[in-house]
mmCIF file of C-alpha atoms in Angstrom:
data_model
loop_
_atom_site.group_PDB
_atom_site.id
_atom_site.type_symbol
_atom_site.label_atom_id
_atom_site.label_comp_id
_atom_site.label_asym_id
_atom_site.label_seq_id
_atom_site.Cartn_x
_atom_site.Cartn_y
_atom_site.Cartn_z
ATOM 1 C CA MET A 1 69.551 -109.367 84.746
ATOM 2 C CA ALA A 2 66.342 -110.304 85.343
ATOM 3 C CA GLU A 3 63.015 -107.622 85.562
ATOM 4 C CA THR A 4 59.883 -109.486 87.215
ATOM 5 C CA GLU A 5 57.128 -107.373 87.164
ATOM 6 C CA LEU A 6 54.477 -108.027 90.751
ATOM 7 C CA SER A 7 51.576 -106.355 90.974
ATOM 8 C CA GLY A 8 49.124 -107.234 93.875
ATOM 9 C CA GLU A 9 45.830 -106.148 95.926
ATOM 10 C CA LEU A 10 46.339 -102.038 95.827
ATOM 11 C CA ARG A 11 44.942 -100.895 99.866
ATOM 12 C CA THR A 12 44.807 -97.309 101.480
ATOM 13 C CA ALA A 13 45.041 -98.909 104.862
ATOM 14 C CA VAL A 14 48.506 -96.691 106.143
ATOM 15 C CA GLY A 15 48.225 -92.736 107.478
ATOM 16 C CA ALA A 16 48.502 -90.142 109.609
ATOM 17 C CA CYS A 17 47.397 -90.265 113.068
ATOM 18 C CA THR A 18 46.764 -88.230 115.734
ATOM 19 C CA ALA A 19 47.990 -89.381 119.705
ATOM 20 C CA ASP A 20 46.768 -87.588 122.570
ATOM 21 C CA ASP A 21 49.725 -86.007 124.293
ATOM 22 C CA GLU A 22 48.951 -86.892 127.299
ATOM 23 C CA ARG A 23 49.845 -90.177 126.456
ATOM 24 C CA TRP A 24 53.479 -89.418 126.433
ATOM 25 C CA PRO A 25 54.102 -88.096 129.435
ATOM 26 C CA ALA A 26 57.967 -86.515 130.116
ATOM 27 C CA CYS A 27 60.095 -88.746 132.343
ATOM 28 C CA GLY A 28 63.543 -87.946 132.962
ATOM 29 C CA GLY A 29 64.900 -86.557 129.918
ATOM 30 C CA GLY A 30 63.658 -88.045 127.387
ATOM 31 C CA TRP A 31 60.177 -89.337 126.583
ATOM 32 C CA TYR A 32 58.739 -93.217 127.982
ATOM 33 C CA ALA A 33 55.235 -94.703 126.664
ATOM 34 C CA VAL A 34 52.862 -95.046 129.145
ATOM 35 C CA ALA A 35 51.890 -99.027 128.933
ATOM 36 C CA GLY A 36 47.669 -98.469 129.374
ATOM 37 C CA ALA A 37 45.742 -101.546 129.010
ATOM 38 C CA ASP A 38 45.173 -100.856 125.221
ATOM 39 C CA LEU A 39 48.271 -100.222 123.641
ATOM 40 C CA LEU A 40 49.415 -103.387 125.417
ATOM 41 C CA SER A 41 46.823 -105.507 124.170
ATOM 42 C CA ALA A 42 46.340 -103.799 120.514
ATOM 43 C CA GLY A 43 50.142 -103.946 119.831
ATOM 44 C CA ARG A 44 49.712 -99.949 119.302
ATOM 45 C CA ALA A 45 48.369 -96.909 120.707
ATOM 46 C CA ASP A 46 44.440 -95.309 120.367
ATOM 47 C CA TYR A 47 44.963 -92.427 117.717
ATOM 48 C CA GLY A 48 41.185 -92.027 117.550
ATOM 49 C CA GLU A 49 39.152 -92.203 114.257
ATOM 50 C CA ALA A 50 40.026 -92.367 111.362
ATOM 51 C CA GLU A 51 42.453 -89.798 109.205
ATOM 52 C CA ASP A 52 42.940 -88.938 106.175
ATOM 53 C CA GLY A 53 47.090 -89.072 106.127
ATOM 54 C CA PRO A 54 49.805 -88.828 103.288
ATOM 55 C CA ARG A 55 49.798 -92.377 102.762
ATOM 56 C CA GLY A 56 45.248 -92.912 102.737
ATOM 57 C CA ARG A 57 43.280 -93.991 106.085
ATOM 58 C CA VAL A 58 44.014 -95.608 109.429
ATOM 59 C CA ALA A 59 41.413 -96.982 111.529
ATOM 60 C CA ARG A 60 40.807 -96.714 115.346
ATOM 61 C CA PRO A 61 41.790 -100.123 116.697
ATOM 62 C CA ASP A 62 39.210 -101.746 119.454
ATOM 63 C CA ARG A 63 40.368 -102.341 122.622
ATOM 64 C CA PRO A 64 39.452 -104.962 124.589
ATOM 65 C CA ASP A 65 38.525 -104.909 128.285
ATOM 66 C CA SER A 66 40.867 -107.995 129.378
ATOM 67 C CA PRO A 67 43.994 -107.416 127.730
ATOM 68 C CA ASP A 68 46.497 -110.227 127.661
ATOM 69 C CA ARG A 69 50.197 -110.241 126.315
ATOM 70 C CA THR A 70 49.691 -113.407 124.258
ATOM 71 C CA SER A 71 46.877 -113.404 121.576
ATOM 72 C CA GLN A 72 44.723 -116.114 120.446
ATOM 73 C CA ASN A 73 47.119 -116.713 117.468
ATOM 74 C CA GLY A 74 49.884 -117.490 119.779
ATOM 75 C CA THR A 75 50.716 -113.990 118.916
ATOM 76 C CA THR A 76 53.102 -112.169 121.393
ATOM 77 C CA THR A 77 52.781 -108.231 122.509
ATOM 78 C CA MET A 78 56.162 -106.919 123.791
ATOM 79 C CA PRO A 79 58.010 -105.428 125.468
ATOM 80 C CA GLU A 80 56.540 -106.031 129.317
ATOM 81 C CA GLN A 81 55.532 -103.118 130.983
ATOM 82 C CA ASP A 82 58.904 -101.976 132.774
ATOM 83 C CA GLN A 83 60.914 -102.486 129.239
ATOM 84 C CA GLN A 84 58.973 -99.384 127.399
ATOM 85 C CA PRO A 85 60.512 -97.741 124.675
ATOM 86 C CA VAL A 86 62.405 -94.605 124.979
ATOM 87 C CA VAL A 87 63.968 -91.741 122.576
ATOM 88 C CA TRP A 88 67.133 -92.678 121.522
ATOM 89 C CA ALA A 89 68.428 -89.513 119.546
ATOM 90 C CA PRO A 90 65.928 -86.599 119.938
ATOM 91 C CA GLY A 91 64.669 -84.943 116.348
ATOM 92 C CA THR A 92 61.691 -83.401 115.029
ATOM 93 C CA HIS A 93 62.762 -85.742 111.041
ATOM 94 C CA GLU A 94 59.746 -85.559 109.186
ATOM 95 C CA LEU A 95 61.029 -88.474 107.205
ATOM 96 C CA GLY A 96 63.807 -90.497 109.321
ATOM 97 C CA GLU A 97 65.180 -93.881 107.177
ATOM 98 C CA GLY A 98 67.536 -96.344 106.517
ATOM 99 C CA ALA A 99 68.728 -96.845 110.159
ATOM 100 C CA ARG A 100 71.547 -99.366 110.115
ATOM 101 C CA TRP A 101 74.366 -100.340 112.355
ATOM 102 C CA VAL A 102 77.895 -98.689 110.745
ATOM 103 C CA ASP A 103 80.861 -99.059 112.873
ATOM 104 C CA GLY A 104 79.326 -99.097 115.988
ATOM 105 C CA ARG A 105 77.216 -96.723 116.135
ATOM 106 C CA LEU A 106 73.827 -95.694 114.037
ATOM 107 C CA VAL A 107 73.272 -94.115 110.476
ATOM 108 C CA PHE A 108 70.166 -93.046 109.516
ATOM 109 C CA THR A 109 68.753 -90.631 106.813
ATOM 110 C CA ASP A 110 66.265 -87.400 107.131
ATOM 111 C CA ILE A 111 65.346 -88.747 103.370
ATOM 112 C CA LEU A 112 63.231 -85.460 101.985
ATOM 113 C CA ALA A 113 65.759 -82.711 103.972
ATOM 114 C CA GLY A 114 68.589 -85.023 102.504
ATOM 115 C CA ARG A 115 70.532 -85.622 105.635
ATOM 116 C CA LEU A 116 72.676 -87.974 106.735
ATOM 117 C CA LEU A 117 72.978 -88.770 110.260
ATOM 118 C CA GLU A 118 74.436 -91.048 113.217
ATOM 119 C CA VAL A 119 74.351 -91.036 116.685
ATOM 120 C CA SER A 120 75.703 -93.659 119.646
ATOM 121 C CA GLY A 121 75.263 -96.982 119.366
ATOM 122 C CA THR A 122 76.448 -96.773 123.360
ATOM 123 C CA GLU A 123 74.007 -94.328 125.088
ATOM 124 C CA PRO A 124 71.091 -91.750 124.183
ATOM 125 C CA GLY A 125 72.705 -88.662 121.809
ATOM 126 C CA THR A 126 71.537 -85.838 120.091
ATOM 127 C CA PRO A 127 71.674 -87.076 116.300
ATOM 128 C CA ARG A 128 75.295 -85.521 114.211
ATOM 129 C CA GLU A 129 75.027 -84.744 110.666
ATOM 130 C CA LEU A 130 77.323 -86.681 108.362
ATOM 131 C CA LEU A 131 76.441 -84.794 105.364
ATOM 132 C CA ARG A 132 73.989 -83.509 102.884
ATOM 133 C CA LEU A 133 72.248 -83.588 99.739
ATOM 134 C CA ASP A 134 70.202 -81.200 97.751
ATOM 135 C CA VAL A 135 68.467 -84.170 96.758
ATOM 136 C CA PRO A 136 66.384 -86.723 98.577
ATOM 137 C CA LEU A 137 68.359 -89.527 100.705
ATOM 138 C CA GLY A 138 66.636 -92.870 101.223
ATOM 139 C CA ALA A 139 69.710 -94.909 102.627
ATOM 140 C CA VAL A 140 73.108 -96.003 102.504
ATOM 141 C CA ALA A 141 75.550 -98.254 102.809
ATOM 142 C CA PRO A 142 79.591 -98.047 103.399
ATOM 143 C CA VAL A 143 82.012 -98.664 101.044
ATOM 144 C CA GLU A 144 84.146 -101.065 101.790
ATOM 145 C CA GLY A 145 87.989 -99.867 101.833
ATOM 146 C CA ARG A 146 86.826 -96.166 101.474
ATOM 147 C CA PRO A 147 86.040 -94.887 105.499
ATOM 148 C CA GLY A 148 83.598 -92.510 105.362
ATOM 149 C CA HIS A 149 82.286 -93.125 101.760
ATOM 150 C CA TRP A 150 78.563 -94.107 101.405
ATOM 151 C CA ILE A 151 76.370 -95.711 98.058
ATOM 152 C CA ALA A 152 73.500 -94.013 98.441
ATOM 153 C CA ALA A 153 69.658 -94.244 96.752
ATOM 154 C CA ALA A 154 69.021 -91.018 96.421
ATOM 155 C CA GLY A 155 67.310 -88.356 94.100
ATOM 156 C CA THR A 156 66.387 -90.722 91.026
ATOM 157 C CA GLY A 157 69.111 -93.135 91.306
ATOM 158 C CA ILE A 158 72.520 -94.504 93.120
ATOM 159 C CA ALA A 159 75.509 -92.391 94.154
ATOM 160 C CA LEU A 160 78.657 -92.743 95.813
ATOM 161 C CA LEU A 161 79.091 -90.586 98.331
ATOM 162 C CA GLY A 162 82.126 -88.591 99.580
ATOM 163 C CA PRO A 163 82.529 -87.494 103.248
ATOM 164 C CA ASP A 164 81.702 -83.928 101.792
ATOM 165 C CA GLY A 165 78.523 -84.678 99.894
ATOM 166 C CA SER A 166 80.184 -85.003 96.778
ATOM 167 C CA ALA A 167 78.182 -87.260 94.581
ATOM 168 C CA GLU A 168 79.661 -89.537 91.815
ATOM 169 C CA TRP A 169 76.141 -90.715 90.216
ATOM 170 C CA LEU A 170 76.327 -94.371 88.867
ATOM 171 C CA ALA A 171 72.554 -94.033 87.147
ATOM 172 C CA ARG A 172 69.785 -92.236 87.495
ATOM 173 C CA PRO A 173 67.177 -94.688 85.902
ATOM 174 C CA GLU A 174 64.009 -92.599 87.335
ATOM 175 C CA GLU A 175 65.258 -89.650 86.245
ATOM 176 C CA ASP A 176 62.840 -89.499 83.874
ATOM 177 C CA ALA A 177 59.975 -91.453 84.534
ATOM 178 C CA ALA A 178 57.060 -90.334 83.496
ATOM 179 C CA THR A 179 55.485 -89.585 87.077
ATOM 180 C CA PRO A 180 58.235 -87.688 89.180
ATOM 181 C CA VAL A 181 60.255 -90.479 91.395
ATOM 182 C CA ARG A 182 62.794 -90.632 93.687
ATOM 183 C CA MET A 183 64.654 -93.476 95.476
ATOM 184 C CA ASN A 184 63.705 -94.352 99.020
ATOM 185 C CA ASP A 185 64.879 -97.824 101.052
ATOM 186 C CA GLY A 186 68.272 -99.657 100.434
ATOM 187 C CA VAL A 187 70.686 -102.121 101.660
ATOM 188 C CA CYS A 188 73.401 -104.235 100.641
ATOM 189 C CA ASP A 189 73.103 -107.908 100.378
ATOM 190 C CA PRO A 190 75.855 -110.081 102.119
ATOM 191 C CA GLN A 191 77.545 -110.510 98.782
ATOM 192 C CA GLY A 192 78.116 -106.573 99.451
ATOM 193 C CA ARG A 193 75.892 -105.590 95.977
ATOM 194 C CA PHE A 194 73.176 -102.611 96.608
ATOM 195 C CA TRP A 195 69.624 -102.673 96.391
ATOM 196 C CA ALA A 196 67.482 -99.741 96.477
ATOM 197 C CA GLY A 197 63.455 -99.502 96.093
ATOM 198 C CA SER A 198 61.989 -96.023 94.124
ATOM 199 C CA MET A 199 58.494 -94.092 94.639
ATOM 200 C CA ALA A 200 56.681 -92.384 93.226
ATOM 201 C CA TYR A 201 55.966 -88.695 94.743
ATOM 202 C CA ASP A 202 51.977 -89.017 94.567
ATOM 203 C CA GLU A 203 52.279 -92.982 94.950
ATOM 204 C CA THR A 204 51.567 -93.462 91.320
ATOM 205 C CA PRO A 205 50.213 -97.527 91.230
ATOM 206 C CA GLY A 206 52.862 -99.279 90.381
ATOM 207 C CA ALA A 207 55.319 -96.736 89.085
ATOM 208 C CA GLY A 208 58.208 -97.753 91.934
ATOM 209 C CA SER A 209 60.814 -100.193 91.489
ATOM 210 C CA LEU A 210 63.541 -102.127 92.573
ATOM 211 C CA TYR A 211 66.991 -102.105 91.825
ATOM 212 C CA ARG A 212 70.326 -103.788 92.773
ATOM 213 C CA THR A 213 73.455 -102.509 91.803
ATOM 214 C CA ASP A 214 76.075 -104.895 90.974
ATOM 215 C CA HIS A 215 80.277 -104.350 92.002
ATOM 216 C CA ASP A 216 81.070 -103.340 88.939
ATOM 217 C CA GLY A 217 78.998 -100.025 89.517
ATOM 218 C CA THR A 218 76.130 -101.209 86.543
ATOM 219 C CA VAL A 219 72.381 -99.956 88.258
ATOM 220 C CA HIS A 220 70.071 -102.881 87.006
ATOM 221 C CA ARG A 221 66.133 -102.564 87.558
ATOM 222 C CA VAL A 222 65.314 -106.058 89.249
ATOM 223 C CA LEU A 223 61.261 -106.140 90.167
ATOM 224 C CA THR A 224 58.745 -103.893 88.504
ATOM 225 C CA GLY A 225 55.283 -103.279 89.000
ATOM 226 C CA LEU A 226 55.755 -101.866 93.209
ATOM 227 C CA THR A 227 53.624 -98.376 94.368
ATOM 228 C CA ILE A 228 55.916 -97.619 97.284
ATOM 229 C CA VAL A 229 59.592 -100.060 97.849
ATOM 230 C CA ASN A 230 60.710 -100.556 101.484
ATOM 231 C CA GLY A 231 62.910 -102.921 103.156
ATOM 232 C CA PRO A 232 64.844 -104.484 101.563
ATOM 233 C CA ALA A 233 65.947 -107.154 103.942
ATOM 234 C CA PHE A 234 68.556 -110.785 103.000
ATOM 235 C CA SER A 235 69.021 -113.787 105.131
ATOM 236 C CA ALA A 236 72.168 -114.742 106.115
ATOM 237 C CA ASP A 237 73.495 -116.568 102.765
ATOM 238 C CA GLY A 238 71.793 -113.782 100.310
ATOM 239 C CA ARG A 239 69.694 -115.886 98.554
ATOM 240 C CA LEU A 240 66.193 -114.967 100.121
ATOM 241 C CA LEU A 241 64.900 -110.999 99.392
ATOM 242 C CA HIS A 242 62.547 -110.014 101.613
ATOM 243 C CA VAL A 243 60.746 -106.405 100.394
ATOM 244 C CA ALA A 244 57.696 -104.955 100.791
ATOM 245 C CA ASP A 245 55.084 -102.964 98.764
ATOM 246 C CA SER A 246 53.799 -100.486 101.854
ATOM 247 C CA THR A 247 50.649 -99.198 100.193
ATOM 248 C CA ALA A 248 49.218 -102.411 98.863
ATOM 249 C CA GLY A 249 50.574 -103.818 102.894
ATOM 250 C CA VAL A 250 52.205 -106.527 101.549
ATOM 251 C CA ILE A 251 55.902 -108.253 101.844
ATOM 252 C CA HIS A 252 57.573 -110.369 98.938
ATOM 253 C CA ARG A 253 60.450 -113.188 99.687
ATOM 254 C CA CYS A 254 62.243 -113.801 96.748
ATOM 255 C CA THR A 255 64.880 -116.584 96.265
ATOM 256 C CA LEU A 256 67.821 -115.633 94.673
ATOM 257 C CA ASP A 257 70.676 -117.298 91.993
ATOM 258 C CA ASP A 258 73.822 -116.722 92.384
ATOM 259 C CA ASP A 259 73.854 -113.408 90.315
ATOM 260 C CA GLY A 260 71.500 -111.942 92.228
ATOM 261 C CA ASN A 261 68.574 -112.729 89.653
ATOM 262 C CA PRO A 262 64.801 -114.118 91.275
ATOM 263 C CA LEU A 263 64.103 -117.630 91.212
ATOM 264 C CA ASP A 264 60.928 -117.159 92.794
ATOM 265 C CA THR A 265 58.462 -114.516 93.981
ATOM 266 C CA VAL A 266 56.306 -115.180 96.563
ATOM 267 C CA GLU A 267 53.548 -113.542 99.111
ATOM 268 C CA PHE A 268 55.451 -113.631 102.723
ATOM 269 C CA ALA A 269 53.052 -111.669 104.996
ATOM 270 C CA ARG A 270 50.145 -109.441 104.402
ATOM 271 C CA ILE A 271 49.600 -106.678 107.045
ATOM 272 C CA THR A 272 45.161 -107.013 106.872
ATOM 273 C CA ASP A 273 44.871 -104.852 110.219
ATOM 274 C CA GLY A 274 45.621 -100.701 108.913
ATOM 275 C CA GLY A 275 49.013 -99.880 108.636
ATOM 276 C CA SER A 276 52.006 -100.647 106.193
ATOM 277 C CA PRO A 277 55.003 -102.550 105.847
ATOM 278 C CA ASP A 278 58.008 -100.067 106.108
ATOM 279 C CA GLY A 279 61.751 -100.631 106.666
ATOM 280 C CA MET A 280 62.867 -104.277 108.209
ATOM 281 C CA THR A 281 65.908 -106.640 109.279
ATOM 282 C CA VAL A 282 66.601 -110.124 109.881
ATOM 283 C CA ASP A 283 68.061 -110.940 113.010
ATOM 284 C CA THR A 284 70.518 -113.961 113.463
ATOM 285 C CA GLU A 285 67.665 -116.521 114.323
ATOM 286 C CA GLY A 286 66.184 -115.330 110.048
ATOM 287 C CA ARG A 287 63.224 -113.727 111.780
ATOM 288 C CA LEU A 288 61.801 -109.867 110.149
ATOM 289 C CA TRP A 289 61.401 -107.415 111.994
ATOM 290 C CA VAL A 290 59.520 -104.783 110.427
ATOM 291 C CA ALA A 291 58.576 -101.159 111.237
ATOM 292 C CA ILE A 292 54.521 -100.754 110.373
ATOM 293 C CA TRP A 293 53.284 -97.196 109.646
ATOM 294 C CA GLY A 294 50.558 -96.427 110.909
ATOM 295 C CA SER A 295 50.148 -98.670 112.910
ATOM 296 C CA ALA A 296 52.587 -97.492 115.811
ATOM 297 C CA ALA A 297 54.018 -101.003 116.266
ATOM 298 C CA VAL A 298 57.168 -103.276 114.837
ATOM 299 C CA HIS A 299 55.950 -107.144 114.205
ATOM 300 C CA ARG A 300 58.556 -110.041 114.344
ATOM 301 C CA TYR A 301 57.548 -112.831 111.479
ATOM 302 C CA GLU A 302 59.031 -116.294 112.054
ATOM 303 C CA PRO A 303 60.924 -117.789 108.671
ATOM 304 C CA ASP A 304 57.536 -119.423 108.222
ATOM 305 C CA GLY A 305 56.431 -116.180 108.006
ATOM 306 C CA THR A 306 53.978 -116.332 111.452
ATOM 307 C CA LEU A 307 54.062 -113.501 113.341
ATOM 308 C CA SER A 308 54.817 -114.079 116.712
ATOM 309 C CA ALA A 309 55.290 -110.688 118.351
ATOM 310 C CA VAL A 310 54.446 -106.554 118.046
ATOM 311 C CA ILE A 311 55.905 -104.486 120.043
ATOM 312 C CA PRO A 312 53.875 -101.180 120.596
ATOM 313 C CA LEU A 313 55.221 -97.865 120.013
ATOM 314 C CA PRO A 314 54.656 -94.452 121.052
ATOM 315 C CA ALA A 315 54.796 -93.024 117.566
ATOM 316 C CA PRO A 316 52.391 -93.682 114.903
ATOM 317 C CA GLN A 317 54.712 -93.522 111.814
ATOM 318 C CA PRO A 318 57.697 -95.853 112.782
ATOM 319 C CA THR A 319 60.015 -96.652 109.649
ATOM 320 C CA SER A 320 63.121 -98.481 109.301
ATOM 321 C CA VAL A 321 64.423 -100.554 112.238
ATOM 322 C CA CYS A 322 68.117 -101.741 113.312
ATOM 323 C CA LEU A 323 69.342 -104.165 115.623
ATOM 324 C CA PRO A 324 72.600 -103.944 116.643
ATOM 325 C CA PRO A 325 75.004 -106.848 116.625
ATOM 326 C CA THR A 326 75.565 -107.112 120.172
ATOM 327 C CA GLY A 327 71.558 -107.118 121.025
ATOM 328 C CA GLY A 328 69.688 -106.243 123.510
ATOM 329 C CA ARG A 329 67.798 -103.327 122.017
ATOM 330 C CA LEU A 330 66.064 -102.496 119.016
ATOM 331 C CA LEU A 331 66.598 -99.004 117.198
ATOM 332 C CA VAL A 332 63.399 -97.160 115.303
ATOM 333 C CA THR A 333 63.226 -94.883 112.891
ATOM 334 C CA THR A 334 60.716 -92.732 113.225
ATOM 335 C CA ALA A 335 58.249 -89.395 110.990
ATOM 336 C CA ARG A 336 56.322 -86.973 111.336
ATOM 337 C CA LEU A 337 55.084 -86.098 107.851
ATOM 338 C CA GLY A 338 51.428 -85.575 107.654
ATOM 339 C CA LEU A 339 51.210 -84.780 111.520
ATOM 340 C CA PRO A 340 50.395 -81.622 111.649
ATOM 341 C CA GLY A 341 51.081 -81.124 115.788
ATOM 342 C CA ALA A 342 52.621 -84.445 115.971
ATOM 343 C CA PRO A 343 52.722 -85.314 119.371
ATOM 344 C CA SER A 344 56.619 -86.246 120.648
ATOM 345 C CA PRO A 345 58.672 -88.352 120.255
ATOM 346 C CA SER A 346 57.280 -88.302 116.131
ATOM 347 C CA GLY A 347 60.666 -87.560 114.483
ATOM 348 C CA ALA A 348 62.925 -89.223 117.285
ATOM 349 C CA VAL A 349 64.427 -92.522 116.724
ATOM 350 C CA LEU A 350 63.163 -94.928 119.611
ATOM 351 C CA ALA A 351 64.365 -97.658 121.402
ATOM 352 C CA VAL A 352 63.027 -100.426 122.717
ATOM 353 C CA PRO A 353 64.217 -103.616 125.210
ATOM 354 C CA VAL A 354 64.644 -106.631 123.423
ATOM 355 C CA ASP A 355 66.671 -110.393 122.907
ATOM 356 C CA ALA A 356 67.805 -109.850 119.299
ATOM 357 C CA ALA A 357 70.467 -109.464 117.392
ATOM 358 C CA ALA A 358 71.307 -108.757 113.899
ATOM 359 C CA PRO A 359 74.864 -108.506 111.307
ATOM 360 C CA ALA A 360 76.037 -104.664 110.926
ATOM 361 C CA ALA A 361 75.638 -103.292 107.903
ATOM 362 C CA VAL A 362 77.237 -105.039 105.418
ATOM 363 C CA GLY A 363 79.166 -102.549 102.804
ATOM 364 C CA TYR A 364 79.559 -101.839 99.162
ATOM 365 C CA ARG A 365 82.566 -103.957 97.835
ATOM 366 C CA PRO A 366 83.428 -102.120 94.167
ATOM 367 C CA ARG A 367 85.380 -103.762 91.849
#
């Protein structure tokens, strides 16, 4: 086990916003984003003046009078006006998260409700509950060779879940934390090891960690000194790990050795204009797609860390992203947490047409 402490400038740039409901008119059976000039030029919706929220404050972006889809630094705002986000799975999930492509469908969690849900990967539909826990459920990965079984970041640790929601706890490393801490986002690397982060309920700075669960079921603390740990996401060979410290607004990139220990850690990207990096995935071209909480957008970064595209969304708090292996769409979970009277489609799963794909979720490979 290698344990590396990270520290960084803490920001309070994220938070809840309120939207003008008139921006999101009903259309057919779902909700469609109206691509006004402000939405496309700023890369996110205009939600009014800055407000207090569960993760700090977020300011209203200025709106240029003559928008251009390509900014001066080459960043593209996408998609086109005739390819706007739609609701893929309706819902009022307080904290949707952990979007993963498993066996041809999307699975995701409603963290604080402890629910694991699924929805068709081929057409929009109503989510179906797979199981429910009596503790928060951050994210899951399938267990190889055991259909219907999952490894999960849940409660204060890592557990193997049966189809009925029964839990076999591998470890509860945050059980005796100085401040109440829960597990958050998680995913398997290409080698079949499960990685998951934690965070304090009150977002105590530095209370979060990143853990790795090896094939033998042992759980190791790999990174410390983080606050809200999100991601992680891996390169195709598993050598590069991307992990967000959401409160700091920073995405870190770690080079890993064969055993999954960090050899070095660098700052890959930093959110400087409001919002906070949340769930993420790496596509088949090595680009990183990141949900930006509090900014109503998804960012796409090139392998060198250059921000190359911004996708505006009709919900202020996107939480995780998933690209199906067949390509063609980006699926985004969203949250209603801290948004009293939140406008639709906050809490739903959105779909955006994109020209990108990513591998299906890797399963946990127990020894």
